[in-house]
Short mmCIF file of N, CA and C in Angstrom, two decimals:
data_model
loop_
_atom_site.label_atom_id
_atom_site.label_comp_id
_atom_site.label_asym_id
_atom_site.label_seq_id
_atom_site.Cartn_x
_atom_site.Cartn_y
_atom_site.Cartn_z
N MET A 18 -26.98 23.36 5.20
CA MET A 18 -26.13 24.67 5.67
C MET A 18 -27.20 25.58 5.53
N ARG A 19 -27.64 26.59 6.75
CA ARG A 19 -27.91 28.07 6.32
C ARG A 19 -27.71 29.30 6.86
N ALA A 20 -27.67 29.68 5.60
CA ALA A 20 -27.66 31.12 6.35
C ALA A 20 -27.45 31.75 7.62
N GLY A 21 -26.31 32.99 7.77
CA GLY A 21 -26.59 32.76 9.07
C GLY A 21 -25.64 31.63 9.64
N LYS A 22 -24.82 30.91 9.71
CA LYS A 22 -23.91 29.79 10.02
C LYS A 22 -22.44 29.67 9.32
N LYS A 23 -21.92 29.25 9.93
CA LYS A 23 -20.22 29.70 9.31
C LYS A 23 -19.82 28.70 8.50
N ALA A 24 -19.16 28.84 7.32
CA ALA A 24 -19.35 28.47 5.91
C ALA A 24 -18.12 27.82 6.52
N ALA A 25 -18.43 25.84 5.82
CA ALA A 25 -16.78 24.99 6.78
C ALA A 25 -16.19 25.23 6.13
N ASP A 26 -14.45 25.39 6.32
CA ASP A 26 -13.45 25.61 5.71
C ASP A 26 -13.88 24.32 4.94
N PHE A 27 -11.89 24.52 3.80
CA PHE A 27 -12.17 23.01 2.84
C PHE A 27 -10.86 23.88 1.73
N ARG A 28 -10.30 22.61 1.28
CA ARG A 28 -9.01 22.80 0.44
C ARG A 28 -8.90 21.73 -0.11
N LEU A 29 -9.03 22.10 -1.58
CA LEU A 29 -9.41 21.42 -2.89
C LEU A 29 -8.22 22.00 -3.78
N ARG A 30 -8.52 20.55 -5.00
CA ARG A 30 -7.68 20.92 -5.70
C ARG A 30 -8.59 21.26 -7.45
N ASP A 31 -8.00 22.52 -7.46
CA ASP A 31 -8.55 22.73 -8.87
C ASP A 31 -8.44 22.00 -10.67
N GLN A 32 -9.31 22.48 -11.34
CA GLN A 32 -9.13 21.85 -12.65
C GLN A 32 -7.73 21.96 -13.06
N HIS A 33 -7.26 23.35 -12.31
CA HIS A 33 -5.52 23.41 -12.60
C HIS A 33 -4.69 22.55 -11.95
N GLY A 34 -4.88 21.72 -10.61
CA GLY A 34 -3.98 21.49 -10.15
C GLY A 34 -3.98 21.97 -8.70
N ARG A 35 -4.37 23.42 -9.07
CA ARG A 35 -3.79 23.75 -7.99
C ARG A 35 -4.32 23.74 -6.30
N ARG A 36 -4.28 24.37 -5.54
CA ARG A 36 -4.36 24.28 -4.14
C ARG A 36 -5.50 24.89 -3.69
N VAL A 37 -7.08 25.10 -3.32
CA VAL A 37 -8.06 26.55 -2.96
C VAL A 37 -8.56 25.83 -2.14
N ALA A 38 -8.55 27.25 -0.78
CA ALA A 38 -9.08 26.47 0.37
C ALA A 38 -9.52 28.25 0.55
N LEU A 39 -11.47 27.94 0.78
CA LEU A 39 -11.98 28.65 1.18
C LEU A 39 -11.73 30.05 2.37
N SER A 40 -10.68 29.34 3.42
CA SER A 40 -10.08 30.91 3.92
C SER A 40 -9.42 31.32 3.54
N GLU A 41 -8.78 30.86 2.40
CA GLU A 41 -7.80 31.97 2.28
C GLU A 41 -8.34 32.90 0.53
N LEU A 42 -9.68 32.74 0.41
CA LEU A 42 -10.46 33.05 -0.74
C LEU A 42 -11.36 34.28 0.16
N LEU A 43 -11.53 33.80 1.49
CA LEU A 43 -12.54 34.91 2.56
C LEU A 43 -11.51 35.70 2.77
N LEU A 44 -9.80 35.38 2.65
CA LEU A 44 -9.24 37.35 2.90
C LEU A 44 -8.93 38.01 1.99
N ARG A 45 -9.95 37.61 1.00
CA ARG A 45 -9.72 38.67 -0.50
C ARG A 45 -10.98 39.30 -0.41
N SER A 46 -11.97 38.32 -0.23
CA SER A 46 -13.43 39.16 -0.95
C SER A 46 -14.17 37.81 -0.74
N ALA A 47 -15.61 37.90 -0.74
CA ALA A 47 -16.43 37.28 -0.41
C ALA A 47 -16.55 35.78 -1.33
N VAL A 48 -17.00 35.01 -1.13
CA VAL A 48 -17.59 33.89 -1.64
C VAL A 48 -18.17 33.75 -2.38
N VAL A 49 -19.04 33.04 -3.49
CA VAL A 49 -19.63 32.89 -4.09
C VAL A 49 -19.67 30.71 -4.04
N LEU A 50 -20.10 30.06 -3.34
CA LEU A 50 -20.02 28.21 -3.76
C LEU A 50 -21.13 27.98 -4.49
N ARG A 51 -20.42 26.92 -5.70
CA ARG A 51 -21.74 26.64 -6.42
C ARG A 51 -21.71 25.47 -6.35
N PHE A 52 -22.31 24.28 -5.40
CA PHE A 52 -21.86 22.88 -6.07
C PHE A 52 -23.20 22.21 -7.19
N CYS A 53 -22.17 21.85 -7.63
CA CYS A 53 -23.01 20.86 -8.53
C CYS A 53 -22.82 19.72 -9.19
N ARG A 54 -24.12 18.93 -9.32
CA ARG A 54 -24.08 17.30 -9.44
C ARG A 54 -23.71 17.88 -11.32
N ASN A 55 -22.58 17.53 -11.33
CA ASN A 55 -21.53 16.99 -12.82
C ASN A 55 -22.68 15.94 -13.34
N GLU A 56 -22.51 15.68 -14.25
CA GLU A 56 -23.48 14.69 -14.99
C GLU A 56 -22.66 14.51 -16.73
N ASN A 57 -22.15 15.85 -16.31
CA ASN A 57 -21.37 16.09 -17.90
C ASN A 57 -22.08 15.36 -19.59
N THR A 58 -23.16 16.44 -18.89
CA THR A 58 -24.57 16.82 -19.91
C THR A 58 -24.27 18.34 -20.73
N ALA A 59 -24.92 18.23 -21.74
CA ALA A 59 -25.72 19.63 -22.15
C ALA A 59 -26.76 20.74 -21.48
N SER A 60 -26.86 20.58 -20.09
CA SER A 60 -27.49 21.43 -19.00
C SER A 60 -26.45 21.88 -18.10
N CYS A 61 -25.47 21.03 -17.65
CA CYS A 61 -24.40 21.40 -16.87
C CYS A 61 -23.33 22.00 -17.57
N VAL A 62 -23.13 22.04 -18.97
CA VAL A 62 -22.36 23.21 -19.50
C VAL A 62 -23.02 24.17 -19.76
N ARG A 63 -24.41 24.39 -19.92
CA ARG A 63 -25.53 25.57 -20.45
C ARG A 63 -24.81 26.14 -19.03
N GLU A 64 -25.18 25.49 -17.52
CA GLU A 64 -24.81 26.27 -16.48
C GLU A 64 -23.44 26.90 -16.21
N PHE A 65 -22.75 26.32 -16.26
CA PHE A 65 -21.27 26.89 -15.99
C PHE A 65 -20.47 27.77 -17.43
N ASN A 66 -21.88 27.50 -18.41
CA ASN A 66 -21.47 29.16 -19.45
C ASN A 66 -22.19 30.20 -18.43
N SER A 67 -23.74 29.72 -18.49
CA SER A 67 -24.11 30.56 -17.17
C SER A 67 -23.71 31.22 -16.12
N LEU A 68 -22.47 31.02 -15.33
CA LEU A 68 -21.58 31.42 -14.54
C LEU A 68 -20.87 31.94 -14.31
N SER A 69 -20.21 31.61 -15.66
CA SER A 69 -19.16 32.15 -16.70
C SER A 69 -19.53 33.94 -16.86
N ALA A 70 -20.63 33.60 -17.56
CA ALA A 70 -21.29 35.11 -18.00
C ALA A 70 -21.63 36.23 -16.77
N LEU A 71 -22.45 35.63 -16.00
CA LEU A 71 -22.06 36.25 -13.94
C LEU A 71 -20.62 36.67 -13.38
N GLN A 72 -19.64 35.54 -13.79
CA GLN A 72 -18.58 35.67 -13.23
C GLN A 72 -17.93 38.09 -13.23
N GLY A 73 -18.34 38.80 -14.30
CA GLY A 73 -17.26 39.59 -14.08
C GLY A 73 -18.50 40.66 -13.29
N ASP A 74 -20.10 40.28 -13.35
CA ASP A 74 -20.72 41.09 -11.81
C ASP A 74 -20.05 40.51 -10.95
N MET A 75 -19.90 39.76 -11.24
CA MET A 75 -20.16 38.99 -8.94
C MET A 75 -18.55 39.44 -9.11
N GLU A 76 -17.23 39.79 -9.70
CA GLU A 76 -15.57 40.45 -9.62
C GLU A 76 -16.19 41.46 -9.13
N ARG A 77 -16.94 41.90 -10.21
CA ARG A 77 -17.21 44.03 -9.88
C ARG A 77 -17.38 43.93 -9.02
N LEU A 78 -18.45 43.35 -8.13
CA LEU A 78 -18.71 43.84 -6.48
C LEU A 78 -18.14 43.14 -5.53
N GLY A 79 -16.82 42.34 -6.58
CA GLY A 79 -15.87 42.46 -4.82
C GLY A 79 -15.77 40.26 -4.35
N ALA A 80 -16.66 39.46 -5.13
CA ALA A 80 -16.70 38.25 -4.68
C ALA A 80 -16.48 37.37 -5.67
N ALA A 81 -16.02 36.15 -5.21
CA ALA A 81 -15.11 34.76 -6.44
C ALA A 81 -15.89 33.99 -6.40
N LEU A 82 -16.20 32.91 -7.63
CA LEU A 82 -17.10 31.77 -7.45
C LEU A 82 -16.04 31.79 -7.68
N VAL A 83 -16.64 30.15 -7.02
CA VAL A 83 -15.78 28.79 -6.85
C VAL A 83 -16.94 27.50 -7.15
N VAL A 84 -16.58 26.96 -8.31
CA VAL A 84 -17.26 25.52 -8.42
C VAL A 84 -16.76 23.97 -7.16
N ILE A 85 -17.98 23.69 -7.09
CA ILE A 85 -17.73 22.28 -6.53
C ILE A 85 -18.55 21.61 -7.18
N ALA A 86 -17.80 19.78 -7.48
CA ALA A 86 -18.12 18.53 -8.20
C ALA A 86 -17.41 17.61 -6.96
N VAL A 87 -18.23 16.57 -6.97
CA VAL A 87 -18.49 15.62 -6.09
C VAL A 87 -17.75 15.10 -7.50
N GLU A 88 -18.41 14.54 -8.62
CA GLU A 88 -18.76 13.69 -9.65
C GLU A 88 -17.54 14.75 -10.46
N PRO A 89 -16.02 14.05 -10.96
CA PRO A 89 -15.45 14.71 -11.93
C PRO A 89 -15.87 15.47 -13.37
N PHE A 90 -15.56 17.04 -13.75
CA PHE A 90 -16.61 17.55 -14.63
C PHE A 90 -15.70 17.21 -16.46
N ASP A 91 -16.19 16.31 -16.94
CA ASP A 91 -15.77 16.37 -18.29
C ASP A 91 -16.21 17.49 -19.53
N PRO A 92 -15.93 18.80 -19.97
CA PRO A 92 -17.01 19.15 -20.52
C PRO A 92 -16.18 18.82 -22.62
N ARG A 93 -14.98 17.43 -22.58
CA ARG A 93 -14.57 17.72 -23.84
C ARG A 93 -15.86 17.19 -24.86
N PRO A 94 -16.75 15.97 -24.32
CA PRO A 94 -17.37 15.59 -25.43
C PRO A 94 -18.70 16.55 -25.90
N LEU A 95 -19.22 18.17 -25.01
CA LEU A 95 -19.50 18.77 -25.58
C LEU A 95 -18.85 20.47 -26.14
N GLY A 96 -17.30 19.94 -26.33
CA GLY A 96 -16.36 21.23 -27.34
C GLY A 96 -15.93 22.10 -26.26
N LYS A 97 -15.67 21.90 -25.02
CA LYS A 97 -15.54 22.18 -24.29
C LYS A 97 -14.00 22.11 -22.84
N ASP A 98 -13.21 22.66 -23.03
CA ASP A 98 -12.56 22.00 -21.37
C ASP A 98 -12.39 22.95 -20.20
N THR A 99 -12.02 22.27 -19.35
CA THR A 99 -11.66 22.87 -18.03
C THR A 99 -11.42 24.29 -17.96
N ALA A 100 -9.91 24.17 -18.38
CA ALA A 100 -9.55 25.24 -18.87
C ALA A 100 -10.33 26.40 -19.17
N SER A 101 -11.12 26.98 -20.25
CA SER A 101 -11.73 27.10 -20.59
C SER A 101 -12.41 28.07 -19.91
N PHE A 102 -13.02 28.04 -18.48
CA PHE A 102 -13.83 28.24 -17.77
C PHE A 102 -12.92 29.15 -16.90
N PRO A 103 -13.86 30.62 -16.82
CA PRO A 103 -12.77 31.83 -15.37
C PRO A 103 -12.62 31.52 -13.72
N PHE A 104 -13.28 30.32 -13.42
CA PHE A 104 -13.46 29.93 -12.44
C PHE A 104 -12.49 29.12 -11.49
N PRO A 105 -12.85 28.51 -10.65
CA PRO A 105 -11.97 26.69 -10.42
C PRO A 105 -13.22 26.36 -10.37
N ILE A 106 -12.83 25.42 -10.48
CA ILE A 106 -14.07 23.97 -10.55
C ILE A 106 -12.65 22.98 -9.32
N LEU A 107 -13.25 22.71 -8.36
CA LEU A 107 -12.70 21.94 -7.66
C LEU A 107 -13.66 20.61 -7.96
N ALA A 108 -12.33 19.55 -7.51
CA ALA A 108 -12.55 18.33 -7.09
C ALA A 108 -12.83 17.63 -5.51
N ASP A 109 -13.89 17.15 -5.75
CA ASP A 109 -14.61 16.63 -4.31
C ASP A 109 -14.44 15.21 -3.69
N LYS A 110 -13.68 14.91 -4.35
CA LYS A 110 -13.94 13.78 -5.14
C LYS A 110 -14.89 12.46 -4.03
N ASN A 111 -14.14 12.52 -2.92
CA ASN A 111 -14.91 11.48 -2.02
C ASN A 111 -16.36 12.45 -1.31
N GLY A 112 -16.58 13.63 -1.35
CA GLY A 112 -17.28 14.22 -0.98
C GLY A 112 -17.72 14.60 0.28
N ASP A 113 -16.28 14.92 0.72
CA ASP A 113 -16.53 14.70 2.10
C ASP A 113 -16.76 16.80 2.66
N VAL A 114 -16.67 17.15 1.52
CA VAL A 114 -16.78 19.05 1.61
C VAL A 114 -18.75 18.91 1.33
N ALA A 115 -18.64 18.46 0.62
CA ALA A 115 -20.01 18.35 0.05
C ALA A 115 -21.09 17.78 1.05
N GLN A 116 -21.01 16.84 2.15
CA GLN A 116 -21.07 16.91 3.28
C GLN A 116 -21.07 17.37 4.31
N SER A 117 -20.28 18.08 4.81
CA SER A 117 -19.68 19.20 5.43
C SER A 117 -21.04 20.44 5.45
N TYR A 118 -21.08 20.32 4.18
CA TYR A 118 -22.39 21.12 4.32
C TYR A 118 -24.32 21.02 4.43
N GLY A 119 -24.25 19.51 4.35
CA GLY A 119 -25.06 18.61 4.58
C GLY A 119 -25.88 18.46 3.79
N LEU A 120 -25.01 18.34 2.12
CA LEU A 120 -26.03 18.16 0.84
C LEU A 120 -26.00 16.54 0.47
N THR A 121 -24.91 15.31 0.10
CA THR A 121 -24.50 14.23 0.20
C THR A 121 -26.32 13.22 0.54
N PHE A 122 -26.11 12.90 -0.45
CA PHE A 122 -26.76 11.07 0.46
C PHE A 122 -26.37 10.31 -0.92
N GLN A 123 -26.57 8.84 -0.50
CA GLN A 123 -26.31 7.90 -1.12
C GLN A 123 -27.40 7.44 -1.92
N VAL A 124 -27.27 6.63 -3.19
CA VAL A 124 -28.22 5.70 -4.41
C VAL A 124 -27.52 4.46 -4.70
N SER A 125 -28.68 4.15 -5.01
CA SER A 125 -28.08 2.45 -5.15
C SER A 125 -27.13 2.80 -6.90
N ALA A 126 -26.41 1.75 -7.19
CA ALA A 126 -25.85 1.85 -8.65
C ALA A 126 -26.67 1.24 -8.64
N PRO A 127 -26.84 1.42 -10.15
CA PRO A 127 -27.28 1.45 -11.24
C PRO A 127 -27.69 -0.50 -11.38
N ASN A 128 -26.12 -1.17 -10.85
CA ASN A 128 -26.46 -2.56 -10.87
C ASN A 128 -26.47 -3.59 -10.38
N GLY A 129 -26.74 -4.79 -10.17
CA GLY A 129 -27.01 -5.36 -8.87
C GLY A 129 -27.96 -4.73 -7.21
N PRO A 130 -27.17 -5.98 -6.46
CA PRO A 130 -28.44 -5.85 -5.23
C PRO A 130 -27.95 -4.94 -4.62
N ASP A 131 -28.59 -3.29 -3.40
CA ASP A 131 -27.62 -3.16 -1.83
C ASP A 131 -27.14 -3.94 -1.70
N THR A 132 -27.40 -5.46 -1.34
CA THR A 132 -26.52 -5.54 0.00
C THR A 132 -25.81 -6.69 -0.87
N ASP A 133 -24.62 -6.94 -0.45
CA ASP A 133 -23.48 -8.17 -0.11
C ASP A 133 -24.45 -9.71 0.12
N ASP A 134 -25.09 -10.51 -0.81
CA ASP A 134 -25.70 -11.77 -0.09
C ASP A 134 -24.65 -12.20 0.38
N ALA A 135 -23.96 -12.23 0.63
CA ALA A 135 -22.56 -13.61 1.75
C ALA A 135 -23.08 -12.46 3.15
N THR A 136 -22.62 -10.99 3.10
CA THR A 136 -22.01 -10.36 4.93
C THR A 136 -22.90 -9.71 5.27
N GLY A 137 -24.71 -9.39 3.59
CA GLY A 137 -25.59 -8.46 4.19
C GLY A 137 -25.00 -6.97 4.14
N ASN A 138 -23.96 -6.81 3.92
CA ASN A 138 -23.40 -5.41 3.86
C ASN A 138 -23.88 -4.48 2.96
N PRO A 139 -23.55 -3.12 3.09
CA PRO A 139 -24.34 -2.73 1.77
C PRO A 139 -23.54 -2.74 0.74
N ARG A 140 -23.10 -2.62 -0.45
CA ARG A 140 -22.72 -2.02 -1.83
C ARG A 140 -23.34 -1.33 -2.49
N GLY A 141 -22.77 -1.34 -3.88
CA GLY A 141 -22.65 -0.27 -4.67
C GLY A 141 -23.89 0.63 -4.48
N ARG A 142 -23.34 1.39 -3.21
CA ARG A 142 -23.99 2.67 -3.30
C ARG A 142 -22.78 3.65 -4.24
N GLU A 143 -23.45 4.34 -4.54
CA GLU A 143 -22.96 5.66 -4.55
C GLU A 143 -22.97 7.21 -4.06
N ILE A 144 -22.43 7.80 -3.66
CA ILE A 144 -22.23 9.08 -2.70
C ILE A 144 -22.89 10.30 -3.93
N ARG A 145 -23.82 10.88 -3.72
CA ARG A 145 -24.04 12.17 -4.82
C ARG A 145 -24.29 13.26 -3.27
N SER A 146 -25.07 14.69 -4.72
CA SER A 146 -24.38 15.93 -3.86
C SER A 146 -25.75 16.27 -4.53
N ALA A 147 -26.56 17.26 -3.40
CA ALA A 147 -27.31 18.27 -4.10
C ALA A 147 -27.02 19.07 -4.59
N PRO A 148 -26.98 19.74 -5.23
CA PRO A 148 -26.62 20.90 -6.16
C PRO A 148 -27.12 22.46 -4.66
N ALA A 149 -26.40 22.81 -4.47
CA ALA A 149 -27.14 24.07 -3.90
C ALA A 149 -25.90 25.31 -4.01
N THR A 150 -26.18 26.31 -4.06
CA THR A 150 -25.19 27.92 -3.84
C THR A 150 -25.39 28.21 -2.60
N TYR A 151 -24.16 29.32 -2.06
CA TYR A 151 -24.13 29.77 -0.92
C TYR A 151 -23.58 30.47 -1.61
N VAL A 152 -23.87 32.35 -0.52
CA VAL A 152 -23.43 33.66 0.21
C VAL A 152 -22.19 33.61 0.57
N VAL A 153 -20.84 33.50 0.64
CA VAL A 153 -20.92 33.57 1.94
C VAL A 153 -20.15 35.19 2.06
N ASP A 154 -20.09 35.53 3.39
CA ASP A 154 -18.93 36.88 3.39
C ASP A 154 -17.94 36.41 3.73
N GLN A 155 -17.63 37.52 3.74
CA GLN A 155 -15.43 38.40 4.53
C GLN A 155 -15.33 37.08 6.17
N THR A 156 -16.09 37.40 6.24
CA THR A 156 -15.96 36.07 7.89
C THR A 156 -16.80 35.33 8.10
N GLY A 157 -17.05 34.37 7.13
CA GLY A 157 -16.83 33.29 6.69
C GLY A 157 -18.93 32.64 7.06
N LEU A 158 -19.39 33.90 7.11
CA LEU A 158 -21.10 33.54 7.11
C LEU A 158 -22.00 32.89 6.03
N VAL A 159 -22.23 32.20 5.80
CA VAL A 159 -23.50 32.69 4.80
C VAL A 159 -24.23 33.09 4.74
N ALA A 160 -24.52 34.02 4.33
CA ALA A 160 -25.17 35.19 3.55
C ALA A 160 -25.99 34.80 3.35
N LEU A 161 -26.37 33.70 2.15
CA LEU A 161 -27.17 33.40 1.32
C LEU A 161 -27.04 32.04 1.07
N ALA A 162 -28.69 31.27 1.21
CA ALA A 162 -28.22 30.07 0.90
C ALA A 162 -29.40 29.09 0.41
N PHE A 163 -29.28 28.64 -1.18
CA PHE A 163 -29.75 28.09 -1.50
C PHE A 163 -29.47 26.29 -1.88
N VAL A 164 -30.66 25.69 -1.72
CA VAL A 164 -30.12 24.28 -1.94
C VAL A 164 -31.61 23.61 -3.02
N ASP A 165 -31.16 22.81 -4.07
CA ASP A 165 -32.21 22.36 -4.96
C ASP A 165 -32.63 20.82 -4.60
N VAL A 166 -32.86 20.36 -3.78
CA VAL A 166 -32.96 19.14 -3.15
C VAL A 166 -33.41 17.97 -4.37
N GLU A 167 -33.76 18.60 -5.89
CA GLU A 167 -35.16 17.71 -6.46
C GLU A 167 -34.24 18.26 -7.50
N CYS A 168 -32.88 19.04 -7.61
CA CYS A 168 -32.16 18.52 -8.95
C CYS A 168 -32.69 20.02 -10.14
N ARG A 169 -33.94 20.49 -10.02
CA ARG A 169 -34.15 21.48 -10.86
C ARG A 169 -34.06 22.17 -11.19
N SER A 170 -33.51 23.46 -10.89
CA SER A 170 -33.42 24.97 -10.87
C SER A 170 -32.61 25.51 -10.02
N LEU A 171 -31.98 26.55 -10.77
CA LEU A 171 -30.95 27.29 -10.04
C LEU A 171 -31.23 28.45 -9.05
N MET A 172 -30.03 28.98 -7.88
CA MET A 172 -30.28 29.49 -7.67
C MET A 172 -30.02 31.27 -8.64
N ASP A 173 -31.75 32.51 -8.74
CA ASP A 173 -32.27 32.99 -10.01
C ASP A 173 -30.63 34.35 -9.63
N HIS A 174 -29.69 34.22 -10.71
CA HIS A 174 -28.92 35.16 -10.42
C HIS A 174 -28.32 36.51 -10.31
N GLY A 175 -29.98 37.22 -9.56
CA GLY A 175 -30.52 38.31 -9.38
C GLY A 175 -30.31 38.43 -8.62
N GLN A 176 -30.97 36.80 -7.44
CA GLN A 176 -30.50 36.99 -6.34
C GLN A 176 -28.73 36.87 -6.14
N ILE A 177 -28.00 36.02 -6.45
CA ILE A 177 -26.73 36.12 -6.33
C ILE A 177 -25.96 37.95 -5.94
N LEU A 178 -26.29 38.20 -7.39
CA LEU A 178 -26.22 39.62 -7.44
C LEU A 178 -26.48 40.69 -6.28
N THR A 179 -28.16 40.38 -6.17
CA THR A 179 -28.53 41.67 -4.46
C THR A 179 -27.51 40.88 -3.94
N ALA A 180 -27.33 39.65 -3.12
CA ALA A 180 -26.19 38.91 -1.91
C ALA A 180 -25.68 40.16 -1.79
N LEU A 181 -24.73 40.50 -2.65
CA LEU A 181 -23.48 40.58 -3.10
C LEU A 181 -23.32 42.08 -2.83
N GLU A 182 -24.31 42.92 -3.26
CA GLU A 182 -24.84 44.35 -3.03
C GLU A 182 -24.76 44.31 -2.35
N CYS A 183 -25.13 43.66 -1.27
CA CYS A 183 -25.61 44.34 -0.14
C CYS A 183 -24.44 44.09 1.05
N LEU A 184 -23.46 42.78 0.57
CA LEU A 184 -22.17 42.43 1.37
C LEU A 184 -21.02 43.36 0.80
N ALA A 185 -21.17 43.65 -0.28
CA ALA A 185 -20.78 45.49 -0.40
C ALA A 185 -20.74 46.84 0.54
N ARG A 186 -22.30 46.84 0.51
CA ARG A 186 -22.47 48.00 1.30
C ARG A 186 -22.05 47.92 2.53
N ARG A 187 -22.17 46.98 2.38
CA ARG A 187 -22.18 46.79 4.41
C ARG A 187 -20.88 46.49 4.45
N LYS A 188 -20.07 46.18 3.70
CA LYS A 188 -18.43 46.41 3.88
C LYS A 188 -18.03 47.76 3.84
N GLN A 189 -18.65 48.83 3.40
CA GLN A 189 -18.31 49.55 3.15
C GLN A 189 -18.19 51.36 3.91
N SER A 190 -19.52 50.31 4.87
CA SER A 190 -20.30 50.73 6.30
C SER A 190 -19.07 51.11 7.34
#
């Protein structure tokens, strides 16, 4: 998914069991979508804490933050719970939403061969999602896109806020 394209709509459940749809969020505000690669590590919790700190600035600029995770996020081993985050964390269990944004890829499972010896069919494959951030305007167009194929960095928060400021000014015009 690139800037200028229509964002794919979705309807997923959040950490509280509520259904969240992109189309419904866009009725109220611009949306920042963060696709996370939840590996339940300390760096994941740092990322979520960083996004929590950014939440107030996003709301001030009239935007909602939504985190989408292919892997279930369980911060309890790190002393947190999902209810402590001020934004929806959506479970994309089958990776369908991530796939609609062009973010999924398959990797071999850590144990066993890639194919079934009897049938030759693939087995032991896991769906993963590349981390990405999208700023989506209220018309549903992607205003800013950042995909981290190598899973090494995040979109700079200043870039997100600048994009949201531009959208807010455009809305006032």
